[in-house]
Coordinates of C-alpha atoms in Angstrom, one line a residue:
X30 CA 21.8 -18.3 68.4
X31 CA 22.7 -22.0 68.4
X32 CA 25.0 -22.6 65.8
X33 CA 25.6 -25.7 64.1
X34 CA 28.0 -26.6 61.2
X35 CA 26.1 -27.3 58.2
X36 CA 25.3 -30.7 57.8
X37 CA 24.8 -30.8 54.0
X38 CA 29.2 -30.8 54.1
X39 CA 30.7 -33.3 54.2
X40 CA 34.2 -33.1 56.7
X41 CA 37.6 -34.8 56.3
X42 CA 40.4 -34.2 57.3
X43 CA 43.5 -33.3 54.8
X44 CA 46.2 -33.8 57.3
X45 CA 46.5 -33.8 61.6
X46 CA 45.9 -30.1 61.3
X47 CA 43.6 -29.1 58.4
X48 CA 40.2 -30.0 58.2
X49 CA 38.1 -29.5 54.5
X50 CA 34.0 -29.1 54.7
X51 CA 32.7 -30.3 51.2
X52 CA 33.3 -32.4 48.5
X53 CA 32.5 -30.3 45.3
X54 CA 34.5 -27.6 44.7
X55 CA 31.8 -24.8 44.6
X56 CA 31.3 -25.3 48.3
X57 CA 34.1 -26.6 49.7
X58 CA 36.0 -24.6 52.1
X59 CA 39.4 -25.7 54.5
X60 CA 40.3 -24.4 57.5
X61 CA 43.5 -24.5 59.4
X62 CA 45.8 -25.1 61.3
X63 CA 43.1 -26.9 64.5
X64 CA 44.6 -28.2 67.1
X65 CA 42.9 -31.8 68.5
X66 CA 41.0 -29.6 71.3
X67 CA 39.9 -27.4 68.7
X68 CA 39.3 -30.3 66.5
X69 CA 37.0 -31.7 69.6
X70 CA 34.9 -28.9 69.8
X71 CA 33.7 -29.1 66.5
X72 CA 32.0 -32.3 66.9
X73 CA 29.8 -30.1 70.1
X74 CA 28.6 -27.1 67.4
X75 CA 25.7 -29.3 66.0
X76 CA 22.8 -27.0 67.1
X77 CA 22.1 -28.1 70.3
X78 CA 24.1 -25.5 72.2
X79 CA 24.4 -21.8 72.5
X80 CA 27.6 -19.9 72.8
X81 CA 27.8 -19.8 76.5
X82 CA 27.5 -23.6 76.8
X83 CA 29.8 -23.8 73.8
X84 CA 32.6 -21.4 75.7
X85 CA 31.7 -24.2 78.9
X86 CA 32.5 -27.3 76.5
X87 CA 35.5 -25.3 75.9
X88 CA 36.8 -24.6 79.1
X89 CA 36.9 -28.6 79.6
X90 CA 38.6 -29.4 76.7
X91 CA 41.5 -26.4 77.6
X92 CA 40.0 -23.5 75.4
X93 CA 39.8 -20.3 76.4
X94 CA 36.7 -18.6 75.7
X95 CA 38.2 -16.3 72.9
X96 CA 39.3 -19.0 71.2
X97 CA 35.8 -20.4 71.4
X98 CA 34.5 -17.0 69.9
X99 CA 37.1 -16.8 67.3
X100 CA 36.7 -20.1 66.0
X101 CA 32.6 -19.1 65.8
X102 CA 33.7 -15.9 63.9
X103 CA 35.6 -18.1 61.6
X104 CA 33.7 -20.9 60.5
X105 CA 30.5 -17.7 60.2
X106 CA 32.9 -16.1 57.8
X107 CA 33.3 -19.2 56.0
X108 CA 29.8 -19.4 55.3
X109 CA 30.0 -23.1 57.4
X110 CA 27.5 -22.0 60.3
X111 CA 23.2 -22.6 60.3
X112 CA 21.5 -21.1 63.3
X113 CA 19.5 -24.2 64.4
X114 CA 17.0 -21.6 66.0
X115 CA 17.0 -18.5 63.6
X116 CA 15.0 -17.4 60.9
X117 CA 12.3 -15.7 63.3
X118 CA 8.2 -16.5 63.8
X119 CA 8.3 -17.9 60.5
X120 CA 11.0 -20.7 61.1
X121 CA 9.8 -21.0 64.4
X122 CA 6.6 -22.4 62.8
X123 CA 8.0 -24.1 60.4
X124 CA 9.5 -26.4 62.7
X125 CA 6.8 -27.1 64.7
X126 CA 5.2 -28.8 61.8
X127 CA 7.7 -31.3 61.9
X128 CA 6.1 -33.4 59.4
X129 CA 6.1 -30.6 57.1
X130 CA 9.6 -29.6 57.5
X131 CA 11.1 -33.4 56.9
X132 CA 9.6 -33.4 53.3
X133 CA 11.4 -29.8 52.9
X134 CA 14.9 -30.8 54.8
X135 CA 16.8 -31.9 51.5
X136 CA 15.7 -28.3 50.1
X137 CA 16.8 -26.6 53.6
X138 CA 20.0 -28.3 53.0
X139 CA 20.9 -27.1 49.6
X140 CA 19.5 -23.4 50.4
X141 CA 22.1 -23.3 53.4
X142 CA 24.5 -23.8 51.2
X143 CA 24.0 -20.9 48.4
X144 CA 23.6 -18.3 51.3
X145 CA 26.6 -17.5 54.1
X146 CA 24.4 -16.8 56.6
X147 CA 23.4 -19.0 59.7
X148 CA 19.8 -17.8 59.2
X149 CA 19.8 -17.4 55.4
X150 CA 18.6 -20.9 54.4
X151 CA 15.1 -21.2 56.3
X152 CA 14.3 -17.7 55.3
X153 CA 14.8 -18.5 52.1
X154 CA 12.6 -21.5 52.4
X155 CA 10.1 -20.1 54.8
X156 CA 9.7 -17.2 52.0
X157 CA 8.9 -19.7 49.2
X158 CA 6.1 -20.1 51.0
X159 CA 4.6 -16.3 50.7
X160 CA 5.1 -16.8 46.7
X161 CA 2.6 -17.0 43.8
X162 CA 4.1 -18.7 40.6
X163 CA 1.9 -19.2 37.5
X164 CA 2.5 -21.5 35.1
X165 CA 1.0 -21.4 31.5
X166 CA 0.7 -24.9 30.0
X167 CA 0.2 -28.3 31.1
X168 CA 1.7 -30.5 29.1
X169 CA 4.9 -32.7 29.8
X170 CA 6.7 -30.0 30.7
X171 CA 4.4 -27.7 32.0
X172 CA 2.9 -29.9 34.6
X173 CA 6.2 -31.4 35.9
X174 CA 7.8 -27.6 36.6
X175 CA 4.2 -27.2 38.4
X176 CA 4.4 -30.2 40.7
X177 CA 8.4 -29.6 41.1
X178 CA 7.8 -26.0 42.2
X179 CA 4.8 -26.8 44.4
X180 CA 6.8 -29.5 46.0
X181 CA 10.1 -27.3 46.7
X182 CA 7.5 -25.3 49.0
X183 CA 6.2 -22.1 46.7
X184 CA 3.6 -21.5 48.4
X185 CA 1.1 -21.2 45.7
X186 CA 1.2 -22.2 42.2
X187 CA -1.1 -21.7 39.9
X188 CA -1.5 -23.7 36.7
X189 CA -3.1 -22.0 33.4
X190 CA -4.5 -24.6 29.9
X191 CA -7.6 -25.7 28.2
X192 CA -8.9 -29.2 27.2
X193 CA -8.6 -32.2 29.1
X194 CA -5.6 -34.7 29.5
X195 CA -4.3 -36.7 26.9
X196 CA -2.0 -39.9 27.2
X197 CA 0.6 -37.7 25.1
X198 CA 0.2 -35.7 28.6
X199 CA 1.4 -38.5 31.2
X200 CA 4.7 -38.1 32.5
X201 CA 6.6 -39.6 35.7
X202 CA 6.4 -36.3 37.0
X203 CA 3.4 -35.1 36.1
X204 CA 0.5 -36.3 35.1
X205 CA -0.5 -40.0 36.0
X206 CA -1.9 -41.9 33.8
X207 CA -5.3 -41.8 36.0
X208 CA -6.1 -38.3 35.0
X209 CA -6.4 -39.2 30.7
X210 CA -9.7 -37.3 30.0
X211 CA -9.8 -35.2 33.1
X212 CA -9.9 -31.2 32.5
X213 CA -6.2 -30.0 32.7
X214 CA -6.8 -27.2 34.8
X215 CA -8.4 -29.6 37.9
X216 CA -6.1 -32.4 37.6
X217 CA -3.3 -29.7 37.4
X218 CA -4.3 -28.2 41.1
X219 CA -5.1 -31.4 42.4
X220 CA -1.5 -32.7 41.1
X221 CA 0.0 -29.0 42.8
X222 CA -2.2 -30.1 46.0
X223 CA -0.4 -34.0 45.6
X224 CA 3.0 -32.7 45.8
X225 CA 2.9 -29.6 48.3
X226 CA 4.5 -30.5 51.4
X227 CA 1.6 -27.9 53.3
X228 CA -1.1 -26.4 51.5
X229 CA -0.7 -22.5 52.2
X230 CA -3.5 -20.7 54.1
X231 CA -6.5 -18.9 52.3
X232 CA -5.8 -16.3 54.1
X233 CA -2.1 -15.9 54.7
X234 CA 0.5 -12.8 55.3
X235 CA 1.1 -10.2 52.1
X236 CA 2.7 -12.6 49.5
X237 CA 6.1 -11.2 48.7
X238 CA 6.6 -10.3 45.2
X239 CA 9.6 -9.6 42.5
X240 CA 9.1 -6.8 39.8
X241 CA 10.8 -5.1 37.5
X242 CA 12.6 -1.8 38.9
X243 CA 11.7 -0.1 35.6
X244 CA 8.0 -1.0 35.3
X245 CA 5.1 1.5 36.8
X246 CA 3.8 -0.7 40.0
X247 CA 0.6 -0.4 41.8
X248 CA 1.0 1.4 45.2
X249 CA -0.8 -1.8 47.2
X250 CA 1.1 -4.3 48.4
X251 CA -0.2 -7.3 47.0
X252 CA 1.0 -5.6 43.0
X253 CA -0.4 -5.7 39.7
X254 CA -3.5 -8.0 39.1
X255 CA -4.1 -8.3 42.7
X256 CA -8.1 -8.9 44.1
X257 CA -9.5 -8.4 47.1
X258 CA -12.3 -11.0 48.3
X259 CA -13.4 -11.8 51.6
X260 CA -13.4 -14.8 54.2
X261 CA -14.7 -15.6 57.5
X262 CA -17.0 -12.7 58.9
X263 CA -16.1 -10.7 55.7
X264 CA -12.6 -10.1 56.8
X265 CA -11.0 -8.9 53.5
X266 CA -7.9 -10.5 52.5
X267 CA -5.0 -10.1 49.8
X268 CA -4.9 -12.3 47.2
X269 CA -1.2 -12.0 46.2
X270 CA 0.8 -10.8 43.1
X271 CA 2.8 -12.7 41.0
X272 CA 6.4 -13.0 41.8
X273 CA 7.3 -15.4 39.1
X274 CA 5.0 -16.9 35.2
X275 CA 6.8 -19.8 33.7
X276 CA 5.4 -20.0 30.0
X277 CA 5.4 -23.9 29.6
X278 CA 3.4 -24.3 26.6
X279 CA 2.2 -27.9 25.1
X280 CA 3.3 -26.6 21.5
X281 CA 7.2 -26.3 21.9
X282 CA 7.0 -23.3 19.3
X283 CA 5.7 -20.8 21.6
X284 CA 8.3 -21.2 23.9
X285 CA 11.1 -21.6 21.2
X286 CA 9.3 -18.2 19.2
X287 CA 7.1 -16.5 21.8
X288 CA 4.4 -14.2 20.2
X289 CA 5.4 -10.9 21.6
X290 CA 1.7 -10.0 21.8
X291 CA 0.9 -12.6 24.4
X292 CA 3.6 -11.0 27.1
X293 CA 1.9 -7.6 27.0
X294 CA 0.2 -8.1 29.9
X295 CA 3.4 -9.3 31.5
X296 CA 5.6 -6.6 30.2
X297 CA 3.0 -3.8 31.1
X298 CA 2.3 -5.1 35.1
X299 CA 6.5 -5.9 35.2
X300 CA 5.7 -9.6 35.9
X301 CA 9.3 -12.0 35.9
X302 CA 8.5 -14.7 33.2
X303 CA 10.9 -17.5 31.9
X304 CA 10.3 -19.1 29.0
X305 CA 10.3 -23.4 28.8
X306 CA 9.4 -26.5 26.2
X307 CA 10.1 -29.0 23.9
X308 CA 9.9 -28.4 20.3
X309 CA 10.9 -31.3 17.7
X310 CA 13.7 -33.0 19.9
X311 CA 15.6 -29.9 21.4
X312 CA 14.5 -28.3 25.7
X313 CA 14.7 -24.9 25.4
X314 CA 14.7 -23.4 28.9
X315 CA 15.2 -19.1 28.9
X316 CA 15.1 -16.9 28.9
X317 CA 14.1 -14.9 31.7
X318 CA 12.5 -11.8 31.2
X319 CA 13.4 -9.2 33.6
X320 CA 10.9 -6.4 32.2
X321 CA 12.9 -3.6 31.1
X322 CA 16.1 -5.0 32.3
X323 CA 16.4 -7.8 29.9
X324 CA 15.6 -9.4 26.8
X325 CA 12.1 -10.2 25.9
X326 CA 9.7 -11.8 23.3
X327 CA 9.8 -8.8 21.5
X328 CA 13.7 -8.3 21.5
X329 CA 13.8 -12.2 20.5
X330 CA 11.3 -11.5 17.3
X331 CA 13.3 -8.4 16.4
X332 CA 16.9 -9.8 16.8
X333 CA 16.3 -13.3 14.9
X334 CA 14.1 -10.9 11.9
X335 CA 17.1 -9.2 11.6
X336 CA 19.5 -12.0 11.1
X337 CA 17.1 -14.0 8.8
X338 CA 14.9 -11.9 6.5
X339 CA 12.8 -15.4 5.6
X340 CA 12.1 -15.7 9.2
X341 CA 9.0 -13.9 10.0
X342 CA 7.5 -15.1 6.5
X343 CA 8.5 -18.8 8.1
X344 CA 7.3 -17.5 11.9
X345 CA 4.0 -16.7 10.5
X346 CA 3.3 -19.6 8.5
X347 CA 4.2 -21.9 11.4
X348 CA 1.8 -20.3 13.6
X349 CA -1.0 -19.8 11.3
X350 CA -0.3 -23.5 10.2
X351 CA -2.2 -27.0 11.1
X352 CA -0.7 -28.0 14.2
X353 CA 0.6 -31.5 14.1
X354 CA -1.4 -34.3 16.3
X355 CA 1.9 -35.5 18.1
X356 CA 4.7 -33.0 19.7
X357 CA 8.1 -34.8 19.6
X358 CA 8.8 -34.3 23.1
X359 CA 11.0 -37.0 24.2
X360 CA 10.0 -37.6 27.9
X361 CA 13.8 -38.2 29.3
X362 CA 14.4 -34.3 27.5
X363 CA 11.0 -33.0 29.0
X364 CA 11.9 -33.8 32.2
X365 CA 15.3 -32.5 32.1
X366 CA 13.7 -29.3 30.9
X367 CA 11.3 -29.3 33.2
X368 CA 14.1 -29.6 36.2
X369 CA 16.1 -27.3 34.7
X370 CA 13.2 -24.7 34.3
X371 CA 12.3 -25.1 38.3
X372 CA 15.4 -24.7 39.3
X373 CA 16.3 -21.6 37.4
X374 CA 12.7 -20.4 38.8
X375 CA 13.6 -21.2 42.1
X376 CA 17.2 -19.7 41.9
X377 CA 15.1 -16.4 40.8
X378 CA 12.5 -17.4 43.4
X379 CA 15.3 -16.9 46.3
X380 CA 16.7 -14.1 45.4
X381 CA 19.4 -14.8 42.7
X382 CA 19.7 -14.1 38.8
X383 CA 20.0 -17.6 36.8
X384 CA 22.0 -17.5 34.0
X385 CA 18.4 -17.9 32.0
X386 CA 18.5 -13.7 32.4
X387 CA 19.8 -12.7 29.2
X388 CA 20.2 -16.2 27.9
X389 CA 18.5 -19.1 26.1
X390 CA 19.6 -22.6 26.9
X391 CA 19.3 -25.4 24.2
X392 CA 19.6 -28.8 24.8
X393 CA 19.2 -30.9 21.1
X394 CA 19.0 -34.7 20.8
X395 CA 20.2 -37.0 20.7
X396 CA 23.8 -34.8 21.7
X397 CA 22.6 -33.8 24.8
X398 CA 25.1 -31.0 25.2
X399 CA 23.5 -27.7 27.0
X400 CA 24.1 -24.4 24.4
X401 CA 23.9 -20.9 25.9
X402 CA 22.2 -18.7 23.3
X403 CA 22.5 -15.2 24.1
X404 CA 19.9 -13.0 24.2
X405 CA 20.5 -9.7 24.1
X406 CA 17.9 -6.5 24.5
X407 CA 17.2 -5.7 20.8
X408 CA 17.7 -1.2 20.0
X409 CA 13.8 -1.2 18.3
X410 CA 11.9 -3.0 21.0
X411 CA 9.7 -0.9 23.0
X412 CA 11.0 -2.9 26.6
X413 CA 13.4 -0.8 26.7
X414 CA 15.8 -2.6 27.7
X415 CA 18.5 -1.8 25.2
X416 CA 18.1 2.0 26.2
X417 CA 19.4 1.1 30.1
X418 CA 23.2 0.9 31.0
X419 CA 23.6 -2.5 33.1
X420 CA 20.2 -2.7 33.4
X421 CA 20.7 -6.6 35.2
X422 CA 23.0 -4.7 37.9
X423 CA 20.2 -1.6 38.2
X424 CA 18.0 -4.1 38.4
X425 CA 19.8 -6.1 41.6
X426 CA 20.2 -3.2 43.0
X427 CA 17.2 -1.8 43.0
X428 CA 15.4 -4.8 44.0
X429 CA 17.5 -5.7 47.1
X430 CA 16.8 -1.8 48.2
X431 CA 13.5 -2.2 47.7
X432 CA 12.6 -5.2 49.0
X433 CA 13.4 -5.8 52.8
X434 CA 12.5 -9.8 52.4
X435 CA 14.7 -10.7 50.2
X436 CA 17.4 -12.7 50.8
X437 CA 20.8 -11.2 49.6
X438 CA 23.1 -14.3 48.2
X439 CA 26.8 -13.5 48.6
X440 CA 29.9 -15.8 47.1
X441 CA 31.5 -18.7 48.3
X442 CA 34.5 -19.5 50.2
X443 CA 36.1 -22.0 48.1
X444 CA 39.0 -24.4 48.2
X445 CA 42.3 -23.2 47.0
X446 CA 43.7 -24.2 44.0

């Protein structure tokens, strides 16, 4: 191990004795009292150095080694220590490809910070890059979360839609205005290929994948919907589950009202999906659908039916209706859904449960003020979901006993008061 205090934090010191890493409360930690040796020897844990050097710096500066050791045992327990050469095979190859890993360094830097461990941020990042996301829609929204994901280092994403590119399409993020009249689905991989900071191998290690607990899975590795095919020499190789579908569509509705038919095949194979658009000035982003564990299309359909009797009359004549030429999709709120959306897919991604599980967030012009929407698992609906006790805490559990590459995230140290 070569330990190094995380760089993301900034340090200052509160008085002669107390020293505070962090600026925003949700990571900030203090630590005291340090002496000026003490103080000294900080400035020397920046990666370069293993323990027995670091008890050696000590020793000139008036340490003794067990105060070298404890002061190492403390700032690990504070979540404040990266191993600068951790992570195993994986992170040893990330960083050889230097070029690679400077495009991914702001992301390293922010995942060091959700996990306490010295090693848990370039897992985290290094397993991004045995994931499959799909996304369903290309539109303003759709294509952003696409290139966002791609670019945080998922290692493949895979983006679903018909027709070709319209100007309504173009977005900062997205689309440039280049690709008007090109077929969605190529300009969409070449956009994923644009922002990846590596393209993954064709024929990479078993992609790791996130299912429900409750859902009947496929004993092979590679999960539901996987394919076999076979490259160089006929050497078969996996071609990977999904661990994650983000249902972007163009038409805001679908994301706002999901048909319930449409996530069969989701529900059935126990694929994650969160739900994303615009529809007539208000982001929706949620919720998360944890098959079996929580709320889904179907529990969504059910519980607004039973609140407003007009609605499914209204639902159906919406669907069935002429679709109107322009979406109003304001393109400062599509990409702010959009953002939002990839991160809560990332937070998922590595490990964690966004607050999208269980929840529907709405953001309305021109207020701009984020809404929580419950969603709760609906008694009728055959998910099942309503029949489980804590099924978000079964579901935690069972995935972190079942899946040996996840990364467990743990709470934060934070400042007092």
């Amino acid at each position: 191990m070569h330990p190094r205090v995380k760089p993301a934090l900034r340090r200052g010191w509160r008085d002669l004795t107390t020293v505070q890493f962090g600026v925003a409360r949700a990571h900030a930690v203090v630590l005291g009292p340090m002496d000026p040796a003490t103080a000294g020897l900080l400035d020397l844990i920046d990666g370069t150095r293993g323990p027995d050097m670091l008890r050696e710096e000590g020793e000139r500066l008036g340490l003794p080694h067990s105060h070298v050791d404890q002061l190492l045992s403390r700032l690990t327990e504070a979540g404040l220590l990266d191993d600068a050469t951790g992570g195993g095979e994986p992170a040893d190859a990330l960083r050889r490809r230097t070029e690679v890993l400077d495009r991914l360094r702001p992301d390293l830097a922010s995942l060091s910070l959700t996990d306490r461990e010295p090693t848990g941020g370039i897992s985290r990042l290094t397993a991004r890059r045995g994931m499959r996301v799909q996304v369903r829609g290309a539109g303003r929204v759709g294509a952003t979360i696409a290139a966002v994901l791609s670019g945080a280092g998922v290692g493949r994403v895979d983006v679903l839609d018909g027709g070709r590119v319209e100007a309504s399409d173009v977005a900062p993020g997205g689309f440039p205005a280049e690709a008007i009249g090109e077929r969605r689905d190529e300009s969409a991989r070449r956009l994923v290929r644009r922002c990846a900071p590596q393209r993954a191998p064709r024929r990479a290690r078993p992609f790791r994948t996130t299912r429900s607990p409750f859902a009947e899975l496929p004993s092979t590795a590679q999960g539901a919907g996987a394919a076999a095919d076979t490259a160089g020499g006929g050497e078969p190789y996996a071609d990977p589950g999904l661990s994650l579908v983000v249902v972007a569509p163009r038409d805001g509705l679908a994301a706002y009202a999901p048909d319930p038919r449409l996530s069969t095949p989701f529900m059935e194979s126990g694929t994650p999906h969160l739900y994303a658009g615009v529809i007539e000035g208000t982001g929706v982003v949620g919720p998360l659908v944890l098959p079996g564990a929580s709320a889904c299309a179907g529990c969504l359909d059910l519980g607004r039916a039973e609140r407003d009797l007009a609605w499914p009359r209204m639902l159906a004549q919406w669907r069935s209706g002429r679709s109107r030429p322009v979406q109003a999709c304001d393109l400062g709120l599509a990409t702010t859904v959009a953002g939002l959306a990839a991160t809560h897919a990332l937070a998922f991604l590595d490990g964690g449960l966004p607050a999208s599980a269980g929840t529907r967030w709405e953001l309305p012009l021109p207020e701009l003020d984020w809404r929580p929407q419950p969603v709760g698992p609906h008694r009728e609906c055959p998910c099942g979901a309503a029949r489980r006790r804590n099924p978000l805490g079964e579901w935690e559990r069972v995935m972190d006993e079942r899946d040996d590459t996840s990364i467990e995230g743990a709470a934060h140290e934070t400042m007092a008061g």
